[in-house]
Amino acid sequence: MNGATILHFVFGRLGFHWLPFWDMLQEPTKAHIVNDSIATFAASLVLFGGALTVLLITWFRAWGPLWSKWLTSVDHKRIGIMYIVLSFVMLARALVEAALMRGQQAFGYGGGFLSADHFGQLFSTHGTIMIFFMAMPFLTGVINFVMPQQIGARDVSFPVMNSVSLGLTAAGAMLVMISLVIGKFSTGGWSGYPPYTENTFQPGVGPDYWIWAVTLSSVASMMTGINFAVTIYKRRAPGMSFFRLPLFTWTALCTSILMIFAMPPLTVATALLALDRYLGFHFFTNHLGGNMMNYANLFWLFGHPEVYILILPAFGVYSEVFSTFSGKTLYGYVSLVIATMSIAVMSFWVWLHHFFTMGQGPAVNAVFGTATMLIGIPTGVKVYDWMLTMYRGRVRFTVPLVYALGFIMLFVIGGLSGIILANPSVDYQVHNTLFLVAHFHNMLVPGLLFGMLAAYHFWFPKAFGFRLNERWGMASALCWIIGFMLAFFPLYALGLLGYPRRSLGYFDPIYTPYMEVAFAGAWVILAAFACLFIQLFVSVRRRREYAVPAGDPWDGRSLEWSLPAPPPEYNFSVLPQVTGRDAFTRQKEDGTAYQLPKKFSDIEMPKNSAMGMITCVGGFLMAFALVWHMWWLLILGSIGVIGAMIGRGFARDTEKIIPAREVEREHKRWLNEVAATSPVTREREIDPANVGLAAHPLMQAAE
Amino acid sequence: MSGVENSSRRDRSGGFKDLLWGLGVALSLIAVEVALGTLSGEAPAPSQADRRAEYRRELRTYIVGFVLAILLTLVPYGLLYWSVLSRFGLLLAIGAFALVQGAVHLRCFLHINPPRQNTDDLDLVVFTSFVVFLMAGGTIWILGNLAARMH
Amino acid sequence: MSVVALKHPGLNLGPSDRETELKTEELLFGFWVFVMSDAIVFSVLFATYEIMRHSTAGGPGPAELYDIKSVFIETLALLSSSFTYGMASLSLKYGSSRRPLILWLCLTLTLAVIFLGLEAHDFITMFHKGGPPTRSGYLSAFFSLVPLHGLHVTTGSIWMIAMIVQIMVYGVDKEVKLGLLRLGIFWHFLDIVWIAIFSVVYLGGLA
């Protein structure tokens, strides 16, 4: 065995030529210099960001608390917060990539400054990150934090598995980040269609990075779906029947059902592609019996329910936001529930509309086209219900409501463009043009992203005990709304003018003005994102002024607002008895809120566990090994992860007891704090006087 | 198909022997296991008469399920081996026996019992079947349509 | 003692305190949900197999490659292993000592190993007959579906070994019972998938 073989065994196909500045050094043409400089800068940011994080943690001596309070925590609230932190980091990267692409296309007449390969990687990472490492973690984090509190539970059904899901998602995100430093990413888009992503056309590491990142994320989401569904089925507080659940929990339930059933086809699609690439199978190859159209079929079997996974939690957030900030019960509760369930069920029979042009006959297209139009109806019902919730309410223009209003106006436009696309004949004209790109961004940005940002603003006080600064929040919301319109409305026109998606540049100057407007929009969006960071910075600086320890800054309606802010690890000192919808509002009106329970019991909670971290590191190492063909590392990683799983089975001492007197002490301390504050009316909602105790209108009237 | 017919003509006696052998294994396993069941002393204390009756009932469920499953396996294999049906009839029979045997497993081994079952679990099985039907059926329909249009 | 209403799939161990019952129900419901997602994985692979059944690309097809006798014996072995696991479950519920339980589990494991051994041999024979997965789309589809089931059986066998060791270390405590209940659901589910495999792939392929 000579030196070369040993090197090859240890390092797989790692090599210096995979570094981002290599081409530039080998052959310093203008194109190489521009593209490689951008790539190297990005790689440096990753390394610098990682190093800075390690340095800061060390400086503040935070490794211990980081490990014991966060990384090994199985508390759904902490896990939820970590998911959201991850998604904000990934959002930053994906937004920069988007701005780069807008810039390239604004200067794209005659070529632009990016190479085709670089542009290909940009749209692929942008899409992959936004869906799998921004949107999914964000909504998973929000549901994780909020849902157990809303149903009156102490935690999710499987806390350790919750931590494992987070670990796997983080591993996938790290894989995508490391692809900036070494190797290239796939240029096959976030959907990764073969045969382009087969070995014949892309023998490098790109598609492999994509496959394993997506696999890690999809396995994590499948486990999350199981966790959430079982929690909602089995851990509701006494009296919390299904038709008394808050709407956000209903959407969380439907989302989790979609996760359970939609992730498997994705796992299969990427696994089959991996078999083709690694072992020479013929699922999707051009020859020897491959059927590449099955990939599109399998991918979209996942892909369509996926977009409903993305949007349903946002719908849930809007339901909470509209009712809370109109001071009214949600209008048409039953119709909203039925609409949510219909959307979930119908999402399984429309997937072909993503490939109307693939060659099937008109009958097949017509069936799926009709089904696609039908699925727009329940969403319409929801929009009317939300509007009717606001009607005759006392509407307060807080940041979450501004996001919600932006959503109502913009999402409807996007939905209409969807109904247009649902017609196969029309779709043949605009499929894979920027019209389509405009449509789905119109759904995702005002739909999903605004919903998540509204959720962030809405539940932040509950998570951390202080509100966010309203001014910077408003600035951010308005910049998002305006920026979105500037960045994406021109794309509708561009698509109708024939501009294909994922296209580097153009030779017809008619596109340029639209591209320039879109580029301006990208800057406004970057400004919106900057406002978010400034908001956080300012809010942390002024946290004493914005503190809301009593826990109910918005005069909330559901059970999570009946808890202190931040809530104790076990959420409820005594599990609540639910008698109807809007459970906390009921309590405030009945005068049964903020009561001292007669009896406290010991509370059994799960102990911390390192399983999440083990699967995170193990998963990352296994994926990295698979990408770079380092088989020894793959085996080691697998043994580690499997060993940990088997070892966990032998664990016996996994619960801890929180004694009743400690629970009682905490509860009394909080009640004393509540008693010492004065309730505020909604006029002073964003005043420092709001310490989290609401003067509920009916309570006032009673006095 | 010619391969199977040839082999069945050539070693019909050999094939029959295999079948008998297989049956013998199955039957002796049943015998052994029933015997083990009564002889191993794992039946509960006589003072708990209800528990004993329950044990016998559950044991019977498993045995009945096992025997039914064996039969429902033997018949389709036999139908294939002795080429008694047309191709379409054979496929239909195989499918029908598979579905019935699946139901036997669900009822006898997994104790899924529609009248008495917890609704959550039944909802789940029904919904899964619905999704399976849509995904598998849809895939076959779409790809079949594509294949037909490409010939 | 009246008959306990069956609350969840798989063996119900009979009444205990309310809290344990709730926890058991939750755990087993969750596992059952996971099994359903696994069923989706298999059904999508079945569908893929169906549409690629004829894509032999001039290579060997079912008639040339399948050894129906071996498949028949594998079927009986796996079915019997389901039965022996059922006996183990009964021993878990009604038995007072661990020996019968461990013996039944070992018997199940033996039958599983027989199944896996025969199946591995089948695959190698197929390779030798010119039917490796790299030969055609049909063979790729076959070799994704059937070995995935085999991988599940292997995983279940490793799990079973771990459970046997746990019984020897801890005795039949609550965690062991919950683990065996879940393994039971898994094991019976795998036999149901095998019914589909031998019906659709083997019998259907040779029909």
PDB file of N, CA and C in Angstrom, chain A residues 23 41 105 112 117 137 203 212 235-236 240 258 289 335 337 347 356 376 429-430 522 575 597 617-618:
ATOM      1  N   ASP A  23      -9.356  28.065  -8.461  1.00  0.00           N
ATOM      2  CA  ASP A  23      -9.386  28.401  -9.891  1.00  0.00           C
ATOM      3  C   ASP A  23      -8.718  29.747 -10.141  1.00  0.00           C
ATOM      4  N   PHE A  41     -14.739  35.156  -0.010  1.00  0.00           N
ATOM      5  CA  PHE A  41     -15.286  36.049   1.018  1.00  0.00           C
ATOM      6  C   PHE A  41     -16.356  35.339   1.829  1.00  0.00           C
ATOM      7  N   GLN A 105     -28.721  39.778 -12.110  1.00  0.00           N
ATOM      8  CA  GLN A 105     -29.706  39.940 -13.173  1.00  0.00           C
ATOM      9  C   GLN A 105     -29.956  41.407 -13.504  1.00  0.00           C
ATOM     10  N   GLY A 112     -23.469  39.982 -17.253  1.00  0.00           N
ATOM     11  CA  GLY A 112     -23.395  40.131 -15.808  1.00  0.00           C
ATOM     12  C   GLY A 112     -22.030  39.753 -15.271  1.00  0.00           C
ATOM     13  N   ASP A 117     -21.923  28.791 -13.385  1.00  0.00           N
ATOM     14  CA  ASP A 117     -21.784  27.796 -12.327  1.00  0.00           C
ATOM     15  C   ASP A 117     -22.054  28.414 -10.963  1.00  0.00           C
ATOM     16  N   PRO A 137     -37.114  25.108  10.126  1.00  0.00           N
ATOM     17  CA  PRO A 137     -36.722  25.336  11.518  1.00  0.00           C
ATOM     18  C   PRO A 137     -37.527  26.451  12.181  1.00  0.00           C
ATOM     19  N   PRO A 203     -20.435  14.867 -11.655  1.00  0.00           N
ATOM     20  CA  PRO A 203     -19.715  13.856 -10.877  1.00  0.00           C
ATOM     21  C   PRO A 203     -19.100  14.403  -9.595  1.00  0.00           C
ATOM     22  N   TRP A 212     -27.471  14.917   1.055  1.00  0.00           N
ATOM     23  CA  TRP A 212     -27.349  14.579   2.477  1.00  0.00           C
ATOM     24  C   TRP A 212     -27.868  15.694   3.378  1.00  0.00           C
ATOM     25  N   ARG A 235     -51.633  14.780  24.953  1.00  0.00           N
ATOM     26  CA  ARG A 235     -51.204  15.544  26.123  1.00  0.00           C
ATOM     27  C   ARG A 235     -52.032  16.790  26.386  1.00  0.00           C
ATOM     28  N   ARG A 236     -53.233  16.802  25.861  1.00  0.00           N
ATOM     29  CA  ARG A 236     -54.053  17.986  26.110  1.00  0.00           C
ATOM     30  C   ARG A 236     -54.503  17.999  27.566  1.00  0.00           C
ATOM     31  N   MET A 240     -59.676  20.091  27.499  1.00  0.00           N
ATOM     32  CA  MET A 240     -59.252  20.658  26.216  1.00  0.00           C
ATOM     33  C   MET A 240     -59.617  19.670  25.116  1.00  0.00           C
ATOM     34  N   LEU A 258     -49.049  16.424   7.991  1.00  0.00           N
ATOM     35  CA  LEU A 258     -48.421  16.550   6.684  1.00  0.00           C
ATOM     36  C   LEU A 258     -46.958  16.154   6.750  1.00  0.00           C
ATOM     37  N   GLY A 289     -32.859   1.596 -18.600  1.00  0.00           N
ATOM     38  CA  GLY A 289     -34.156   1.459 -17.947  1.00  0.00           C
ATOM     39  C   GLY A 289     -34.497   2.499 -16.904  1.00  0.00           C
ATOM     40  N   SER A 335     -65.480  26.908  10.907  1.00  0.00           N
ATOM     41  CA  SER A 335     -65.147  26.948   9.480  1.00  0.00           C
ATOM     42  C   SER A 335     -63.642  27.019   9.286  1.00  0.00           C
ATOM     43  N   VAL A 337     -61.429  25.640  11.286  1.00  0.00           N
ATOM     44  CA  VAL A 337     -60.895  24.301  11.542  1.00  0.00           C
ATOM     45  C   VAL A 337     -61.126  23.396  10.341  1.00  0.00           C
ATOM     46  N   SER A 347     -54.068  18.663   0.073  1.00  0.00           N
ATOM     47  CA  SER A 347     -52.698  18.875  -0.374  1.00  0.00           C
ATOM     48  C   SER A 347     -52.066  17.602  -0.906  1.00  0.00           C
ATOM     49  N   PHE A 356     -46.964  20.011 -14.905  1.00  0.00           N
ATOM     50  CA  PHE A 356     -47.977  19.919 -15.949  1.00  0.00           C
ATOM     51  C   PHE A 356     -47.347  19.651 -17.311  1.00  0.00           C
ATOM     52  N   GLY A 376     -57.871  26.182  -3.415  1.00  0.00           N
ATOM     53  CA  GLY A 376     -57.874  27.609  -3.108  1.00  0.00           C
ATOM     54  C   GLY A 376     -59.078  28.036  -2.290  1.00  0.00           C
ATOM     55  N   GLN A 429     -47.524  28.144 -20.755  1.00  0.00           N
ATOM     56  CA  GLN A 429     -46.870  29.382 -21.186  1.00  0.00           C
ATOM     57  C   GLN A 429     -45.887  29.905 -20.156  1.00  0.00           C
ATOM     58  N   VAL A 430     -46.239  29.760 -18.887  1.00  0.00           N
ATOM     59  CA  VAL A 430     -45.438  30.428 -17.849  1.00  0.00           C
ATOM     60  C   VAL A 430     -44.678  29.473 -16.941  1.00  0.00           C
ATOM     61  N   ALA A 522     -34.531  44.293  -3.472  1.00  0.00           N
ATOM     62  CA  ALA A 522     -33.636  43.453  -2.676  1.00  0.00           C
ATOM     63  C   ALA A 522     -32.942  44.281  -1.601  1.00  0.00           C
ATOM     64  N   LEU A 575     -51.875  21.635  36.267  1.00  0.00           N
ATOM     65  CA  LEU A 575     -52.476  21.587  34.932  1.00  0.00           C
ATOM     66  C   LEU A 575     -53.866  22.215  34.955  1.00  0.00           C
ATOM     67  N   PRO A 597     -53.401  27.845  43.336  1.00  0.00           N
ATOM     68  CA  PRO A 597     -53.982  26.498  43.403  1.00  0.00           C
ATOM     69  C   PRO A 597     -54.035  25.995  44.844  1.00  0.00           C
ATOM     70  N   VAL A 617     -23.503  15.845  15.895  1.00  0.00           N
ATOM     71  CA  VAL A 617     -22.118  15.647  15.469  1.00  0.00           C
ATOM     72  C   VAL A 617     -22.001  14.392  14.598  1.00  0.00           C
ATOM     73  N   GLY A 618     -22.619  13.315  15.065  1.00  0.00           N
ATOM     74  CA  GLY A 618     -22.568  12.074  14.298  1.00  0.00           C
ATOM     75  C   GLY A 618     -23.179  12.234  12.922  1.00  0.00           C
TER      76      GLY A 618
END
